[in-house]
Short mmCIF file of C-alpha atoms in Angstrom, two decimals:
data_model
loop_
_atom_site.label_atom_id
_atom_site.label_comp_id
_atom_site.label_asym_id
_atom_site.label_seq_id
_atom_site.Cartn_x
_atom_site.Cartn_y
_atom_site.Cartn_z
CA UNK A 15 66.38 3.75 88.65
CA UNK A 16 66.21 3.74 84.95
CA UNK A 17 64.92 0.52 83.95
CA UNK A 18 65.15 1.22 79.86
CA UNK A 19 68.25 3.23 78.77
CA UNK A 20 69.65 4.79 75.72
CA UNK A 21 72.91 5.84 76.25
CA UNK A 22 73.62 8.24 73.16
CA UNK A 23 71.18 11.04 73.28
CA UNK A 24 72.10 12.11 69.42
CA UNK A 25 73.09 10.12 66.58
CA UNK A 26 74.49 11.62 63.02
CA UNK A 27 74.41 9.66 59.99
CA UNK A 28 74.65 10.52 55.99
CA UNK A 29 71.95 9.95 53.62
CA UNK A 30 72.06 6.25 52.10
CA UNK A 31 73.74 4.84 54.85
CA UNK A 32 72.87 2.74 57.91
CA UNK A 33 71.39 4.02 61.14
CA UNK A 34 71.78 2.10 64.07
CA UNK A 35 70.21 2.72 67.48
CA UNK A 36 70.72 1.26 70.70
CA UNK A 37 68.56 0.66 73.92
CA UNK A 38 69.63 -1.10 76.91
CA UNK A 39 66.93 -2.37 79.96
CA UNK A 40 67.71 -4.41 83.26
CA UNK A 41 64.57 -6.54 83.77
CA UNK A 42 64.67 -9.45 81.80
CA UNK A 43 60.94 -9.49 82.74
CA UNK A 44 60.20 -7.04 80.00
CA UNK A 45 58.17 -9.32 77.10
CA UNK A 46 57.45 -6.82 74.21
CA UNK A 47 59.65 -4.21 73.18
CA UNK A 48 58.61 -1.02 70.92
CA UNK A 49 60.16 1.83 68.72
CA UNK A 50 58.89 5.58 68.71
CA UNK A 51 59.71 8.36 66.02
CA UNK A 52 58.42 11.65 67.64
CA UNK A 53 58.78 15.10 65.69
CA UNK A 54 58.77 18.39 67.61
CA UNK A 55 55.44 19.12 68.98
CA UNK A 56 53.69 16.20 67.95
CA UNK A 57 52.89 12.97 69.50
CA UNK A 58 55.40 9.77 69.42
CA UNK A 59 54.65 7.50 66.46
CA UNK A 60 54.60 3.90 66.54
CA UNK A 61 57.31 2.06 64.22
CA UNK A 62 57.81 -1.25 65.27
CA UNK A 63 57.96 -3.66 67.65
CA UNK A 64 59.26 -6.84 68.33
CA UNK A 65 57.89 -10.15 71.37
CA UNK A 66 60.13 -11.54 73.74
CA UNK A 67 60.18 -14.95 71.94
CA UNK A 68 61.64 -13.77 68.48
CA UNK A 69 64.66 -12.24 68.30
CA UNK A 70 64.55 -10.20 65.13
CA UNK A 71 61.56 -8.35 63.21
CA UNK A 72 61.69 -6.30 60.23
CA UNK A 73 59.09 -3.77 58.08
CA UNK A 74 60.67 -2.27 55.24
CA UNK A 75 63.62 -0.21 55.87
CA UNK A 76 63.73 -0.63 59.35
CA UNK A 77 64.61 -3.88 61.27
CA UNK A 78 64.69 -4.28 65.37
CA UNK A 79 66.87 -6.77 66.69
CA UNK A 80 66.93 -8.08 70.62
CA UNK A 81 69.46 -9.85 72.51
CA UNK A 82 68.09 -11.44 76.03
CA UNK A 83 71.03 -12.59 77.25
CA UNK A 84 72.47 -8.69 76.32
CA UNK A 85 69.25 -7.16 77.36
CA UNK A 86 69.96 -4.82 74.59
CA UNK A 87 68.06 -4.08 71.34
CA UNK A 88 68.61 -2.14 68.34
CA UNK A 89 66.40 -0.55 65.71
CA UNK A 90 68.23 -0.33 62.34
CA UNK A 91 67.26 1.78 59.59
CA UNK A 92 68.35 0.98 56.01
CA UNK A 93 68.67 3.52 54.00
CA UNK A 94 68.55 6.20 56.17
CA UNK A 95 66.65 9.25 54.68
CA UNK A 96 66.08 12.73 55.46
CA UNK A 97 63.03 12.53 57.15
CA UNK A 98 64.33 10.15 59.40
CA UNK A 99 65.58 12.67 61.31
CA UNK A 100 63.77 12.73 64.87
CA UNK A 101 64.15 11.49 68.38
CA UNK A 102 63.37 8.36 68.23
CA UNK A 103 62.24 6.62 71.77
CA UNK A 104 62.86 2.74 72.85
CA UNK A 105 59.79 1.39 75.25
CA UNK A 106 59.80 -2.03 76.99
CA UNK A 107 56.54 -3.99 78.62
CA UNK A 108 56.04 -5.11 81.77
CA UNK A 109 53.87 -7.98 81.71
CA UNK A 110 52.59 -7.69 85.55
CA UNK A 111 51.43 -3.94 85.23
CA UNK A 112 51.22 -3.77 80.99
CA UNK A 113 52.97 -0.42 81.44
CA UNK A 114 55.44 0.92 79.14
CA UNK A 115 58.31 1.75 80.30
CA UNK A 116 60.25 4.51 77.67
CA UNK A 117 63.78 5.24 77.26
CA UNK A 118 65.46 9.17 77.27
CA UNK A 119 65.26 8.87 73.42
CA UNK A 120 68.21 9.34 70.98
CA UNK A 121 67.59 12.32 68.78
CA UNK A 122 68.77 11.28 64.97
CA UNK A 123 69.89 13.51 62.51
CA UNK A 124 70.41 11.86 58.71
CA UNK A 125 72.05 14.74 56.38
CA UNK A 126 72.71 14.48 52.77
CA UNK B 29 39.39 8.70 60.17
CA UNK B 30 40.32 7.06 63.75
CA UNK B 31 42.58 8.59 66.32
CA UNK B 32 43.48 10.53 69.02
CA UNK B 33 42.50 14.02 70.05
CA UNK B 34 44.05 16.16 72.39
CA UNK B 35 42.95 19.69 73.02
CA UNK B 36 43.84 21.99 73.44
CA UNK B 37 47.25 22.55 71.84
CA UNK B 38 48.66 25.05 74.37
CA UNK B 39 47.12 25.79 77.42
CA UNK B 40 48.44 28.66 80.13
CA UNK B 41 47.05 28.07 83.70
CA UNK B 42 48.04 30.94 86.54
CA UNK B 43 49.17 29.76 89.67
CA UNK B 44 46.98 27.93 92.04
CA UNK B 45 44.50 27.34 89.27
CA UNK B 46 43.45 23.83 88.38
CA UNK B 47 43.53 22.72 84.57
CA UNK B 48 41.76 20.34 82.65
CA UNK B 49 43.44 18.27 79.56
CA UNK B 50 40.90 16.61 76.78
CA UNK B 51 41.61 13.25 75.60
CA UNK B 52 39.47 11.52 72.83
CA UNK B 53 39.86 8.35 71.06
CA UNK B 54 37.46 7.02 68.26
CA UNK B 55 40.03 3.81 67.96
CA UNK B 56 37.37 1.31 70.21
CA UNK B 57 40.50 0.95 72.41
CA UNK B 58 40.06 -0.43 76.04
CA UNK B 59 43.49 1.19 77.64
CA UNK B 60 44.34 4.80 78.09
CA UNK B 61 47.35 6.57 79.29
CA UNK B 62 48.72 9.89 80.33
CA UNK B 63 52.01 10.58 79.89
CA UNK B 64 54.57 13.37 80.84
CA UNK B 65 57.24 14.89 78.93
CA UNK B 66 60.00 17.02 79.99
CA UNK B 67 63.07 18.41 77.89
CA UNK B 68 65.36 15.43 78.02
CA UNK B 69 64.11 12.91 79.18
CA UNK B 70 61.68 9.98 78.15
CA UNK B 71 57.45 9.69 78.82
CA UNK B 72 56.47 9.01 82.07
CA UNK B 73 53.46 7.59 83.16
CA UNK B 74 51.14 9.46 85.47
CA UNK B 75 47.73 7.94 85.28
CA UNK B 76 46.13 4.63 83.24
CA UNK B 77 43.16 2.78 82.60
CA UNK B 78 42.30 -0.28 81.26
CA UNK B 79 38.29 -0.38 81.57
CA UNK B 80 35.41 2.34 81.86
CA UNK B 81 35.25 3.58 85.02
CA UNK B 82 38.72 2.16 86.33
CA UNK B 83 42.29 3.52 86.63
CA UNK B 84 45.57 3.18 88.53
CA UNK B 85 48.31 5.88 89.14
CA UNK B 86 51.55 5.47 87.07
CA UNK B 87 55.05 6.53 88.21
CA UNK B 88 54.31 10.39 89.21
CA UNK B 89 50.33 10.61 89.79
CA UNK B 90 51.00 13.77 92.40
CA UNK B 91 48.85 16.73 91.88
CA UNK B 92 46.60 14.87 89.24
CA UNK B 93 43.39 13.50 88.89
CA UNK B 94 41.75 11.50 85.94
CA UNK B 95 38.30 10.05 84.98
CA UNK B 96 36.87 7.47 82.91
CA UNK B 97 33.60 7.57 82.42
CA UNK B 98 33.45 6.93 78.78
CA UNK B 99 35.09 4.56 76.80
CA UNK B 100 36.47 7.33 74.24
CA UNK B 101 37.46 9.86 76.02
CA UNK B 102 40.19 10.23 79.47
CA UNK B 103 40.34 13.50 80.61
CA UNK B 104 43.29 14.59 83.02
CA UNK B 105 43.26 17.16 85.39
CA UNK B 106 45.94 19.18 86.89
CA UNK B 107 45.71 20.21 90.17
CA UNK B 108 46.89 22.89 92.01
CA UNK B 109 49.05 20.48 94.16
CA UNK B 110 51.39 19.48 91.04
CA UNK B 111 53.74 22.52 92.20
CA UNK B 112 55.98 21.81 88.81
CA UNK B 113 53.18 21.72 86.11
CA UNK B 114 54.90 22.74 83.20
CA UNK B 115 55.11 19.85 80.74
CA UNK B 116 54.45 18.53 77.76
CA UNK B 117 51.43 16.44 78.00
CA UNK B 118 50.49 12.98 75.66
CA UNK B 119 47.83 10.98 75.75
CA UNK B 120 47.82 7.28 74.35
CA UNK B 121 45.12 4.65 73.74
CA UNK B 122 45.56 1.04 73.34
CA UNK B 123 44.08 -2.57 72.68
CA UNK B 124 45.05 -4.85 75.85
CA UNK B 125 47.84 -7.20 75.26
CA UNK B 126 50.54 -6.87 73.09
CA UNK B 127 49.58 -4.03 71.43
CA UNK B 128 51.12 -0.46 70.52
CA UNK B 129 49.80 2.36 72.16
CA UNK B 130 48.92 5.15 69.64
CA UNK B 131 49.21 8.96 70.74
CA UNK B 132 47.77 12.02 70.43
CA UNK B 133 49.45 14.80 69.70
CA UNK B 134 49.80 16.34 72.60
CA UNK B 135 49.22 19.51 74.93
CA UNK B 136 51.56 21.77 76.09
CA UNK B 137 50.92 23.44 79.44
CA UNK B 138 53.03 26.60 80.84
CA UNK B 139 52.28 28.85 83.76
CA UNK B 140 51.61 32.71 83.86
#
């Protein structure tokens, strides 16, 4: 059973303009929640995270967002560049086991 | 500079042979993880640890065996036994709490 979903495995978006992605989980357990950016052959990257107890966090050009009562959140990424382009993986904590628990990963593609 | 090294990059192991992945960190972090990859889908957890000389399995720690004998380093070991081997393979480090786990690059395994 997946436990931490995101339901659109690609995402296109022009240059300059916003990308939004979504990741859904079921255990309202979950008290830290993370974004990836992985490139081909190379190991995921950490971009940001966000705690249970806040319920937005931004760093630069990209902002995560969580909704409890949802269980959703949402990395947004303002302007969205080239090099933005990569699959980009949601990851939730569970505070028993301190596991992380990833997403499929939605693969991003920004073009100009 | 600190981080995490896997080696090798690509690794070929005939059948019935077993196969040992390096994992180094120089990051003073207490946790290390193995993780899984396969086309499509998200990281899954095979092994963990959290201390020298400690570690649990993770969600699919069939047909492999780990050690932690050092602080830095978490090698994993495929066994014979894993009778669907061929993976990408990513190794992570960690401070406890909540902290992001950083990755290596990773190793990708095929069989002859």
């Amino acid at each position: 059973d997946q436990q931490v979903k995101q339901n659109s495995p690609s995402l296109s978006v022009q240059e300059g303009r916003i990308s939004i992605l979504n990741c859904d989980y079921t255990n309202s357990m979950f008290d830290y929640f993370l974004w990836y950016k992985k490139y081909p052959a190379e190991g995921p990257t950490f971009l940001i995270s966000i705690s249970s107890i806040k319920d937005k966090n931004e760093d630069g050009r990209f902002t995560v967002f969580l909704n409890k009562s949802a269980k959703h959140l949402s990395l947004h990424i303002v302007p969205s560049q080239p090099g933005d382009s990569a699959v980009y993986f949601c990851a939730a904590r569970s505070p028993d086991t301190d596991k992380l628990i990833f997403g499929t990963g939605t693969r991003l593609q920004v073009f100009p | 500079d600190g981080g995490i090294t896997q080696s090798p990059k690509y690794l070929f192991r005939k059948e019935g042979q077993n196969v040992t992945l390096s994992c180094e960190q120089n990051l003073n972090h207490d946790a290390m993880y193995w993780y899984r990859q396969d086309p499509g889908q998200g990281l899954r957890l095979i092994y963990y640890s959290q201390i020298v000389n400690d570690f649990q399995k993770g969600d699919i720690a069939e047909g492999y065996s780990v050690s932690r004998e050092k602080k830095e380093s978490f090698p994993l070991t495929v066994t014979s036994a894993q009778k669907n081997p061929t993976a990408f393979y990513l190794c992570a480090s960690s401070k406890t709490g909540n902290q992001p786990q950083h990755f290596g690059d990773g190793t990708r395994l095929s069989i002859l």
